[in-house]
PDB file of C-alpha atoms in Angstrom:
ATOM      1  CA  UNK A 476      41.393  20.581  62.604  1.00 44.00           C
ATOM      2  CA  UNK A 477      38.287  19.079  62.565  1.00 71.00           C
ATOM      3  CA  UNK A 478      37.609  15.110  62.982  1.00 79.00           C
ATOM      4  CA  UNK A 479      35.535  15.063  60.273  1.00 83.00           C
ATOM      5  CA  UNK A 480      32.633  14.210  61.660  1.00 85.00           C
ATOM      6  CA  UNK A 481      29.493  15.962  61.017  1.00 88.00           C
ATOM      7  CA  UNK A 482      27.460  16.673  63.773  1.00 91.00           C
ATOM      8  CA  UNK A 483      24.608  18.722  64.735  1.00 93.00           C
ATOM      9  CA  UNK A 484      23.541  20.377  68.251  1.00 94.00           C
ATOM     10  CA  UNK A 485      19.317  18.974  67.328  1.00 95.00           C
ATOM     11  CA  UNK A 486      19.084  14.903  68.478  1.00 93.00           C
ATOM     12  CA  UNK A 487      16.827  14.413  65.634  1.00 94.00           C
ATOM     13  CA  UNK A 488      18.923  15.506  62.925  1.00 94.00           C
ATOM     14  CA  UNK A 489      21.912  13.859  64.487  1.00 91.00           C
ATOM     15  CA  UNK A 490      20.045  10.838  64.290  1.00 91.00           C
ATOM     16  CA  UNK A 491      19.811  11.387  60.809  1.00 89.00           C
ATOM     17  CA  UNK A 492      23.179  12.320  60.037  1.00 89.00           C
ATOM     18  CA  UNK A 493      24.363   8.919  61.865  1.00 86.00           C
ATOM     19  CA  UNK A 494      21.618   6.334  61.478  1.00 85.00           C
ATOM     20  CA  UNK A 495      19.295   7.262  58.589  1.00 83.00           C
ATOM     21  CA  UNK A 496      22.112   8.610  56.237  1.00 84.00           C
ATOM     22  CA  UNK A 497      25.169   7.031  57.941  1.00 81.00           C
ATOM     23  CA  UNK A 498      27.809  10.201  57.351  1.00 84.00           C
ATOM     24  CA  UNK A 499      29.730   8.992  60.030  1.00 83.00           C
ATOM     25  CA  UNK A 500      30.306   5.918  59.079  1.00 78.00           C
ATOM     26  CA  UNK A 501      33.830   4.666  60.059  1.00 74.00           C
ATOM     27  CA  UNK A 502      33.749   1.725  58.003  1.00 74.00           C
ATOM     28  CA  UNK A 503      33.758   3.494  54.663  1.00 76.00           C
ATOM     29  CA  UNK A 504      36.270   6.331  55.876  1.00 83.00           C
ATOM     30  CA  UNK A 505      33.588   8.799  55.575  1.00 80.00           C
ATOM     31  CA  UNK A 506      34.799  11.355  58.219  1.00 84.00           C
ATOM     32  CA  UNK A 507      38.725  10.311  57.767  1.00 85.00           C
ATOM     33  CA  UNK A 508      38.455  11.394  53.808  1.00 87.00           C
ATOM     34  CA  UNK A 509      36.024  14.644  54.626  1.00 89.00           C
ATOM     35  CA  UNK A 510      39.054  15.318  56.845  1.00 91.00           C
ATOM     36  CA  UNK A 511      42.207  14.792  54.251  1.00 92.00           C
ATOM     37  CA  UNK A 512      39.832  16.424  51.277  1.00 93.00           C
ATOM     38  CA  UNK A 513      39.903  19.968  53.511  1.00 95.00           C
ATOM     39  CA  UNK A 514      43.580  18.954  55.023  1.00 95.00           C
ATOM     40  CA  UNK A 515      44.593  19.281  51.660  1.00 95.00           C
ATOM     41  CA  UNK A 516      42.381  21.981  50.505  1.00 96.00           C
ATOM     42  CA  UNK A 517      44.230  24.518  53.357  1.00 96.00           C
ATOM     43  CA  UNK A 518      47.552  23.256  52.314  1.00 96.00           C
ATOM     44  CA  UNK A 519      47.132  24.381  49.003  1.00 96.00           C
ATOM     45  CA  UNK A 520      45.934  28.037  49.962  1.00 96.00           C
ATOM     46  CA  UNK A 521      48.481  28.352  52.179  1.00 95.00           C
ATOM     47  CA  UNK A 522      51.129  27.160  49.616  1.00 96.00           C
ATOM     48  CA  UNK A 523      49.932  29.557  47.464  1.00 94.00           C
ATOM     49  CA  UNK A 524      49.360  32.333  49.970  1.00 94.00           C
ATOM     50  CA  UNK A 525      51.719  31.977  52.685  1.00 91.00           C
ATOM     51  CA  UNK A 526      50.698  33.878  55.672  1.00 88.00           C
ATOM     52  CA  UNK A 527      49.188  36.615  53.197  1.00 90.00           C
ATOM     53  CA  UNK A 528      45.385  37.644  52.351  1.00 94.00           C
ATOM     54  CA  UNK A 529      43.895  34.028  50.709  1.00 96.00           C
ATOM     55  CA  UNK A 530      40.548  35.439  50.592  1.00 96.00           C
ATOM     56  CA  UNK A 531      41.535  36.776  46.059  1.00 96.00           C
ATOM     57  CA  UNK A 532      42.502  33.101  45.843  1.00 96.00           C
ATOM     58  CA  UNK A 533      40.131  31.085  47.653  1.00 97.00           C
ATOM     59  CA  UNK A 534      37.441  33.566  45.318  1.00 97.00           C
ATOM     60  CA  UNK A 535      39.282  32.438  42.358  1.00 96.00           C
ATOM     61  CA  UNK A 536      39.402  28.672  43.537  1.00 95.00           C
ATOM     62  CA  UNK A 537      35.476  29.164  44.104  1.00 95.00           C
ATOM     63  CA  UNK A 538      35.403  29.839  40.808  1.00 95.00           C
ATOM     64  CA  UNK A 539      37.303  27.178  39.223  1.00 93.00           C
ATOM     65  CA  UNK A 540      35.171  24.142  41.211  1.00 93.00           C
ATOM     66  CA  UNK A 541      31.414  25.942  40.298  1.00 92.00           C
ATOM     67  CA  UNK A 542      32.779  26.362  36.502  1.00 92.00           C
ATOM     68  CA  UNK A 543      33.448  22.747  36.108  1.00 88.00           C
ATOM     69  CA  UNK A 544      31.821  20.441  34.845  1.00 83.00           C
ATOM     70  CA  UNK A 545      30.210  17.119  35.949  1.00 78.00           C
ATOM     71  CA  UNK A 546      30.944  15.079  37.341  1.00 82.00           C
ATOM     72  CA  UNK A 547      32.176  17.065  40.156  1.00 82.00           C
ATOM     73  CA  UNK A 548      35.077  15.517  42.599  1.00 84.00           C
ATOM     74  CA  UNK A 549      34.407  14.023  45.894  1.00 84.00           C
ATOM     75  CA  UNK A 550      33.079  16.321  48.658  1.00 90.00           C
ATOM     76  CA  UNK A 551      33.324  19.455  46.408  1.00 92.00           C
ATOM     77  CA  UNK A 552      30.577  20.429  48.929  1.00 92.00           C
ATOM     78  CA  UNK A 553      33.089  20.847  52.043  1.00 93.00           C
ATOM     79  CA  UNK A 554      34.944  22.269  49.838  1.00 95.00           C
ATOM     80  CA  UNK A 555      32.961  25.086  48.743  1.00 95.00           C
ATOM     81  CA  UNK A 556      31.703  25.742  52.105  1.00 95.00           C
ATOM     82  CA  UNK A 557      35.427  26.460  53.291  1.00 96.00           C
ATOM     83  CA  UNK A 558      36.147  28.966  50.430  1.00 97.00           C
ATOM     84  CA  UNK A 559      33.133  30.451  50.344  1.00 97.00           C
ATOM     85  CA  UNK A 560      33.771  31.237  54.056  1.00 96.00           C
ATOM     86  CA  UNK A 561      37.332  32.588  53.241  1.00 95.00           C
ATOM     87  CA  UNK A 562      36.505  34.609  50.751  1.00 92.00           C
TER      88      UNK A 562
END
């Protein structure tokens, strides 16, 4: 697992990600709640899934976060990115 931390292997957007738009930042919890949003996100799948296939479910999750409405919950993002790579 994953700090949480975003990062990227270019200086200049790096300096972006942690001085322009401050997505690091440890005093708001940033990386520590990315981290617990996907923490729980797995633990779901593999509740439902076991040690199976997850990729019919994390499809069907996908579906269930794009078809709702606004607002949209907290880092939605991340998690779309994991299912979408799971699927």
């Amino acid at each position: 697992m994953s700090s949480g931390r975003i990062q990227s292997s270019d200086p200049e957007i790096n300096e972006d990600i942690n001085k322009r738009l401050n997505l690091n930042s440890e005093s708001i919890s940033l990386p520590e709640n990315r981290k617990q949003v996907l923490q729980a996100l797995i633990d779901n799948v593999r509740r439902k899934c076991g040690t199976g296939d997850i990729s019919l479910y994390c499809r069907r999750k996908l579906e269930q976060i794009r078809d709702a409405g606004a607002p949209k919950m907290p880092y939605v993002g991340l998690m779309i990115w994991w299912l979408e790579k799971h699927t």
